[in-house]
CSV table of C-alpha atoms in Angstrom, one decimal:
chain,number,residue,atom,x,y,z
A,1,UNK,CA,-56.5,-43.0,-167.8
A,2,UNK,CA,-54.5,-43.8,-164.4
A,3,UNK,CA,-51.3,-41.9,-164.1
A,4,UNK,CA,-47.9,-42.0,-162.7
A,5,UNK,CA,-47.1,-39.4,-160.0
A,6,UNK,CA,-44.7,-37.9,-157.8
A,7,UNK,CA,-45.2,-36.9,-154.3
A,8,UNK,CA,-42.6,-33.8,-154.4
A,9,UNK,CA,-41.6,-31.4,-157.8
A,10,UNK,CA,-38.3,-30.4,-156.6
A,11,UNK,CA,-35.7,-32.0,-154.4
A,12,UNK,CA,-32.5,-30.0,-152.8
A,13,UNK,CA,-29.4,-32.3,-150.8
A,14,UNK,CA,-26.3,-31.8,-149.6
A,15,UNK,CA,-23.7,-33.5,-151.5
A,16,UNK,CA,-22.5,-36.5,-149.6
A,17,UNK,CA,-26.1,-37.0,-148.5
A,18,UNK,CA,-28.8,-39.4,-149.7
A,19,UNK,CA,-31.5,-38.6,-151.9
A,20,UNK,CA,-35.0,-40.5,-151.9
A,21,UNK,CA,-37.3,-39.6,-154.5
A,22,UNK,CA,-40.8,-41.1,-154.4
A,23,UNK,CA,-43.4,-42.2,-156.9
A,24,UNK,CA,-47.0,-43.4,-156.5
A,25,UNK,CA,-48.2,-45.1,-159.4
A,26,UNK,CA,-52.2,-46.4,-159.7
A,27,UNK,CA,-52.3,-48.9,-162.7
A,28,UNK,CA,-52.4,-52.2,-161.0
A,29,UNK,CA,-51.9,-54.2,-163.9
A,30,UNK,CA,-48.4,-52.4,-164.7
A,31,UNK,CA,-45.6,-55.4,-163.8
A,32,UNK,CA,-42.2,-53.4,-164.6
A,33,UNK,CA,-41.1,-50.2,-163.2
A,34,UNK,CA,-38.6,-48.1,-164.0
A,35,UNK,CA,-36.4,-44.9,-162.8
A,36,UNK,CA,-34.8,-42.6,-165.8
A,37,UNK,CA,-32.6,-39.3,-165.4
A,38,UNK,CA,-32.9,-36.6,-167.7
A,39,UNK,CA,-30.3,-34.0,-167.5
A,40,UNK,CA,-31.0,-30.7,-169.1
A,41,UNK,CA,-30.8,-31.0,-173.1
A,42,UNK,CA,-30.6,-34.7,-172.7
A,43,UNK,CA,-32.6,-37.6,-173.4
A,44,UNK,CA,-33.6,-40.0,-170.8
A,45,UNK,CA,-31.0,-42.4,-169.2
A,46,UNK,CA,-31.5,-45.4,-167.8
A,47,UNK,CA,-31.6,-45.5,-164.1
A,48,UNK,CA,-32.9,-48.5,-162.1
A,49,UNK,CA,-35.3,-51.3,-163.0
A,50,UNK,CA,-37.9,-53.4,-161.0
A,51,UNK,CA,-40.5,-56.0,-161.9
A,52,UNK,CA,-43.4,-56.5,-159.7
A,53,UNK,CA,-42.6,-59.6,-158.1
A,54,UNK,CA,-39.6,-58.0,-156.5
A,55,UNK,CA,-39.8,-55.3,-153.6
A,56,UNK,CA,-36.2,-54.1,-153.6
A,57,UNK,CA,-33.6,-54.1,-156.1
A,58,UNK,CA,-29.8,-52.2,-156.0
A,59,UNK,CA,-27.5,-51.2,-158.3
A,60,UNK,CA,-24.5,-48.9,-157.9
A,61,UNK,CA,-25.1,-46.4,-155.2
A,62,UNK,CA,-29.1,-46.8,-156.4
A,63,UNK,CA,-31.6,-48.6,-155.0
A,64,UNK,CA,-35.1,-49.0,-156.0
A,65,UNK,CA,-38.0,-49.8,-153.6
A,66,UNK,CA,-41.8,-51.1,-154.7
A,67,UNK,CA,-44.3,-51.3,-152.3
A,68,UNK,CA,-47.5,-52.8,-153.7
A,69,UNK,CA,-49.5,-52.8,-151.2
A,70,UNK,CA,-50.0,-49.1,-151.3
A,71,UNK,CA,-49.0,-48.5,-155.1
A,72,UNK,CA,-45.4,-46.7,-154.3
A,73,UNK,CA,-42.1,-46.4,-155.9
A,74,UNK,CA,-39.1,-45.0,-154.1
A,75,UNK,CA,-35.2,-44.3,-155.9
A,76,UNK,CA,-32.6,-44.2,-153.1
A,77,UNK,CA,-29.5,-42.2,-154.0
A,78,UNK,CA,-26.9,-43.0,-151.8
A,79,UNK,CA,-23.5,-40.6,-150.8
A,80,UNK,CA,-25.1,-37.6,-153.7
A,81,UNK,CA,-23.1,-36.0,-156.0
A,82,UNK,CA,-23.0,-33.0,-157.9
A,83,UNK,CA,-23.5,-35.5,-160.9
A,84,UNK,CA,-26.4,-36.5,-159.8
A,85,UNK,CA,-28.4,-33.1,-160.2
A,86,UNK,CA,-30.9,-33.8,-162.4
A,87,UNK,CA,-34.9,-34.6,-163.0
A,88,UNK,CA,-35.8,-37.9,-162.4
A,89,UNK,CA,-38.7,-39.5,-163.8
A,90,UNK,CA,-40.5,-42.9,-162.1
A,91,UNK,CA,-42.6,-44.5,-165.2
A,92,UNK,CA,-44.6,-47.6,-165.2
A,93,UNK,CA,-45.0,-49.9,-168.4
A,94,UNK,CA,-48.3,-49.6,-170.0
A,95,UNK,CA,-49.6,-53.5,-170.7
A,96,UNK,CA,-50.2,-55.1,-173.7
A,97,UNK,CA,-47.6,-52.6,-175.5
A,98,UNK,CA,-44.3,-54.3,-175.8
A,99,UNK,CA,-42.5,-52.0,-173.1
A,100,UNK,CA,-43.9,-49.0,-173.8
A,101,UNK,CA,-44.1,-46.2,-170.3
A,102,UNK,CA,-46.4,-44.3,-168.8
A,103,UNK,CA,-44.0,-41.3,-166.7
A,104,UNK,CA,-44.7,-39.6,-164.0
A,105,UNK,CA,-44.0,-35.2,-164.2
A,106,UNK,CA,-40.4,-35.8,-163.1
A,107,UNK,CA,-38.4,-34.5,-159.9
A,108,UNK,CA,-36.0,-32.0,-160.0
A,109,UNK,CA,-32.8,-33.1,-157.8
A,110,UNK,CA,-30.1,-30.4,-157.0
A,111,UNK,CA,-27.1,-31.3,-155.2
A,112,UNK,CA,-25.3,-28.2,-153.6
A,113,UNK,CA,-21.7,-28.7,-152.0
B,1,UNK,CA,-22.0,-48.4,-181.5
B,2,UNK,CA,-24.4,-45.2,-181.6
B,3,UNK,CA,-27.6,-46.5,-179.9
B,4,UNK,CA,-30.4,-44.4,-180.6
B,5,UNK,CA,-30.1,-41.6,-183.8
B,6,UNK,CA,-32.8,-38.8,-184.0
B,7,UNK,CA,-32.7,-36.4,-187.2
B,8,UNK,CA,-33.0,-33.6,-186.8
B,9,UNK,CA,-32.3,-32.2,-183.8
B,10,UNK,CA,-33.7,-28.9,-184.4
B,11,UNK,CA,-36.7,-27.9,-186.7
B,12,UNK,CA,-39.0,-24.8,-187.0
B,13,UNK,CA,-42.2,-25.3,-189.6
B,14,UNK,CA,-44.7,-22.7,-190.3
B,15,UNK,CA,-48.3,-23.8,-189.1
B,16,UNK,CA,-49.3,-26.4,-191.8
B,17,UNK,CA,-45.9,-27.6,-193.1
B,18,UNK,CA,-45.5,-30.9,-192.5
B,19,UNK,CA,-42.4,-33.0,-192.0
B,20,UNK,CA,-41.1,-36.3,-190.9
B,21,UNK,CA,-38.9,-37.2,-188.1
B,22,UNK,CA,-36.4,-40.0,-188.3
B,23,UNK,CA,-35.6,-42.5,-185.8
B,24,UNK,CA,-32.7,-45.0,-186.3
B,25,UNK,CA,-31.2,-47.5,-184.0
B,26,UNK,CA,-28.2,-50.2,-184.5
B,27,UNK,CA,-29.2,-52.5,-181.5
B,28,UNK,CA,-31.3,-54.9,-183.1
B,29,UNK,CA,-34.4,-53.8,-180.7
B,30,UNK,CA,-37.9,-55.5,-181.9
B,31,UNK,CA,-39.5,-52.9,-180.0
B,32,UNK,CA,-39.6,-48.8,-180.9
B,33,UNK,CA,-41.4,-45.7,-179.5
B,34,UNK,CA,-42.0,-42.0,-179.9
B,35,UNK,CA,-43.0,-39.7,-177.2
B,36,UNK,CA,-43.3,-36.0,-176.9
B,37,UNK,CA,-42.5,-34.3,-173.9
B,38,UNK,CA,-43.3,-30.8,-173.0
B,39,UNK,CA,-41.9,-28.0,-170.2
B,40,UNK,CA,-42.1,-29.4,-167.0
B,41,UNK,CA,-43.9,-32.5,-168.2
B,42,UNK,CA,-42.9,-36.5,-168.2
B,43,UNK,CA,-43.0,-37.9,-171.6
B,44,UNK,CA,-46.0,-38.7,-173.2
B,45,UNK,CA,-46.4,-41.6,-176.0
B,46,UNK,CA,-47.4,-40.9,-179.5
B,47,UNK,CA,-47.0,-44.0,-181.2
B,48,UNK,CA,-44.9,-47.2,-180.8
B,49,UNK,CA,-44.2,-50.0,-182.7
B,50,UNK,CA,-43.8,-54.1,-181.5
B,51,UNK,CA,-41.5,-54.8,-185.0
B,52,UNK,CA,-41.4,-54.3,-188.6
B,53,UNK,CA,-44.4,-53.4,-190.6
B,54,UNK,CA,-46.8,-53.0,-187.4
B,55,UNK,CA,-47.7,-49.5,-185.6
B,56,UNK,CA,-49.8,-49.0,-182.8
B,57,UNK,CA,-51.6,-46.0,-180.5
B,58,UNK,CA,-50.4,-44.3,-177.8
B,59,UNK,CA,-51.5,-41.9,-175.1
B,60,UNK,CA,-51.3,-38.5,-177.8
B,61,UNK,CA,-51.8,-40.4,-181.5
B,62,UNK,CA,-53.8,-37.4,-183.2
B,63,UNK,CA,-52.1,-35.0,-185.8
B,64,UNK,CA,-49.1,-37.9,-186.2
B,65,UNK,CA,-48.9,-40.8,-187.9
B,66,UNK,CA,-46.0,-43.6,-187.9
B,67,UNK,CA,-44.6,-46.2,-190.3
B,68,UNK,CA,-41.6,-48.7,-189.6
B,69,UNK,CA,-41.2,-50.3,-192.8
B,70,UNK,CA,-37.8,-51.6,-191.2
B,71,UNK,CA,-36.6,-52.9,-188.4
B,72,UNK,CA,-34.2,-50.2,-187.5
B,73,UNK,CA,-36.1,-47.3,-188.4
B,74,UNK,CA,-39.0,-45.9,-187.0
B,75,UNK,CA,-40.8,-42.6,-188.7
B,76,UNK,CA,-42.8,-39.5,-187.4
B,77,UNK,CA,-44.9,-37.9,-189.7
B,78,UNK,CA,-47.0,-34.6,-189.4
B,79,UNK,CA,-48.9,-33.8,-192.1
B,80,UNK,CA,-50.1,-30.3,-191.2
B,81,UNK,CA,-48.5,-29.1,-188.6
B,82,UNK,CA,-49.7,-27.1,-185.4
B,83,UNK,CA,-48.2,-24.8,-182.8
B,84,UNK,CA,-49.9,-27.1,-180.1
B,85,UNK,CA,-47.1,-29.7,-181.3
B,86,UNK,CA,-44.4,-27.5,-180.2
B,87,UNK,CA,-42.5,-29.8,-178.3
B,88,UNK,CA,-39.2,-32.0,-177.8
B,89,UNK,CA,-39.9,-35.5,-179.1
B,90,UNK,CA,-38.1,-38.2,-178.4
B,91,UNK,CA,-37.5,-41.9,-180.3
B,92,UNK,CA,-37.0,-45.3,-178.1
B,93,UNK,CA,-36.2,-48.6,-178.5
B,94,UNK,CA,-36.0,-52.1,-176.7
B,95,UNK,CA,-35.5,-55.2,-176.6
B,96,UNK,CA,-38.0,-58.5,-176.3
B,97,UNK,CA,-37.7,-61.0,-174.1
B,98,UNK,CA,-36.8,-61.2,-170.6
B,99,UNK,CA,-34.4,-58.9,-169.4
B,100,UNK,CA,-32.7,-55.9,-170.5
B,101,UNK,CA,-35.8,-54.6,-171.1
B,102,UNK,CA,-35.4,-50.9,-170.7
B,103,UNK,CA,-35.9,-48.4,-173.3
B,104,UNK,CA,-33.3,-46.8,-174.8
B,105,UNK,CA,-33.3,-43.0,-175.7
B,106,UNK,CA,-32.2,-40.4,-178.4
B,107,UNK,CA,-31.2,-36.9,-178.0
B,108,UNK,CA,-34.2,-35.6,-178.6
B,109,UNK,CA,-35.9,-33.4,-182.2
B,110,UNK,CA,-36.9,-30.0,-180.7
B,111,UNK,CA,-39.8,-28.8,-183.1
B,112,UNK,CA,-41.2,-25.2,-183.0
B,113,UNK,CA,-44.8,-24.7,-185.3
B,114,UNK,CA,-45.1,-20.8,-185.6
């Protein structure tokens, strides 16, 4: 089946800096996207959402970008905080399945001071 | 409000107990998942469910089966377990309609099969 992926495994910033964490996804009949963090013993949290006939979307110090054109994803983190550390998973909703995701492997974010 | 409840949160069965995993949720969510998710992996689904009484396929179905006999609950079965299904699973819900559709998670059931 098509997949969600990520273009880089692990991620390291500075704190204070800004993070961007890409996706590619290949299912062009997926219409919502979304951006969760997992922290270590933890389930999922909601991140970020975006619905394909959007291209940008922000929330608080987040931003998510969707470029359909070439299938890609992007979470902007802005001003990174130790918090932050974490692995962040892009998924894509799988049709016909109430609201059901396909994930990507995940990207590991470390923030050092 | 406590969201998304997952019991147990730990488990280790011998290879071909089986057990069930519980799922429960306060939210009122029509819709409810269960993926599995192993080292270094996204999650996977197993099963999900659109509302009460109905149960569908996902991505990893085999070796689990699913029943959500009410709206709030949503139940993982394994009838005979295996050590390939060593794993953290995790239970979902959300919400239908338009909007605030994001899923919301549990804490995860670790499960060991020795």
């Amino acid at each position: 089946g098509e997949s969600v992926g990520l273009h880089l495994p692990t991620l390291s910033v500075q704190e204070g800096d800004n993070s961007i964490i890409n996706c590619a996804y290949s299912n062009s009949a997926s219409d919502y996207f979304i951006w969760y963090k997992q922290e270590s013993g933890k389930g999922p949290q909601f991140i970020i959402d975006i619905r394909s006939n959007m291209d940008k979307r922000q929330g608080q110090r987040v931003t998510v970008l969707l470029n359909k054109t070439v299938k890609h994803l992007s979470l902007q983190i802005a001003a990174t905080q130790p918090g932050d550390s974490a692995v962040y998973f892009c998924a894509e909703n799988i049709p016909g399945s109430g609201y059901a995701l396909n994930f990507g492997k995940g990207t590991s974010l470390l923030v050092t001071p | 409000n406590a969201g998304v409840t997952q019991t147990p949160k730990f488990r280790v069965l011998k290879t071909g107990q089986s057990m069930t995993l519980l799922c429960a949720q306060d939210m009122n969510h029509e819709y409810m998942y269960w993926y599995r998710q192993d080292p270094g992996m996204g999650l996977r689904l197993i099963h999900y469910s659109v509302g009460e009484g109905t149960t569908a396929k996902g991505e990893v179905p085999d070796g689990y089966n699913v029943s959500r006999l009410k709206k709030q609950n949503f139940l993982l079965g394994l009838e005979s377990a295996a050590p390939s299904q060593t794993s953290v699973y995790f239970c979902a819900s959300s919400y239908l309609g338009t909007g605030m559709t994001e899923a919301f998670f549990g804490q995860g059931t670790r499960l060991t099969v020795v």
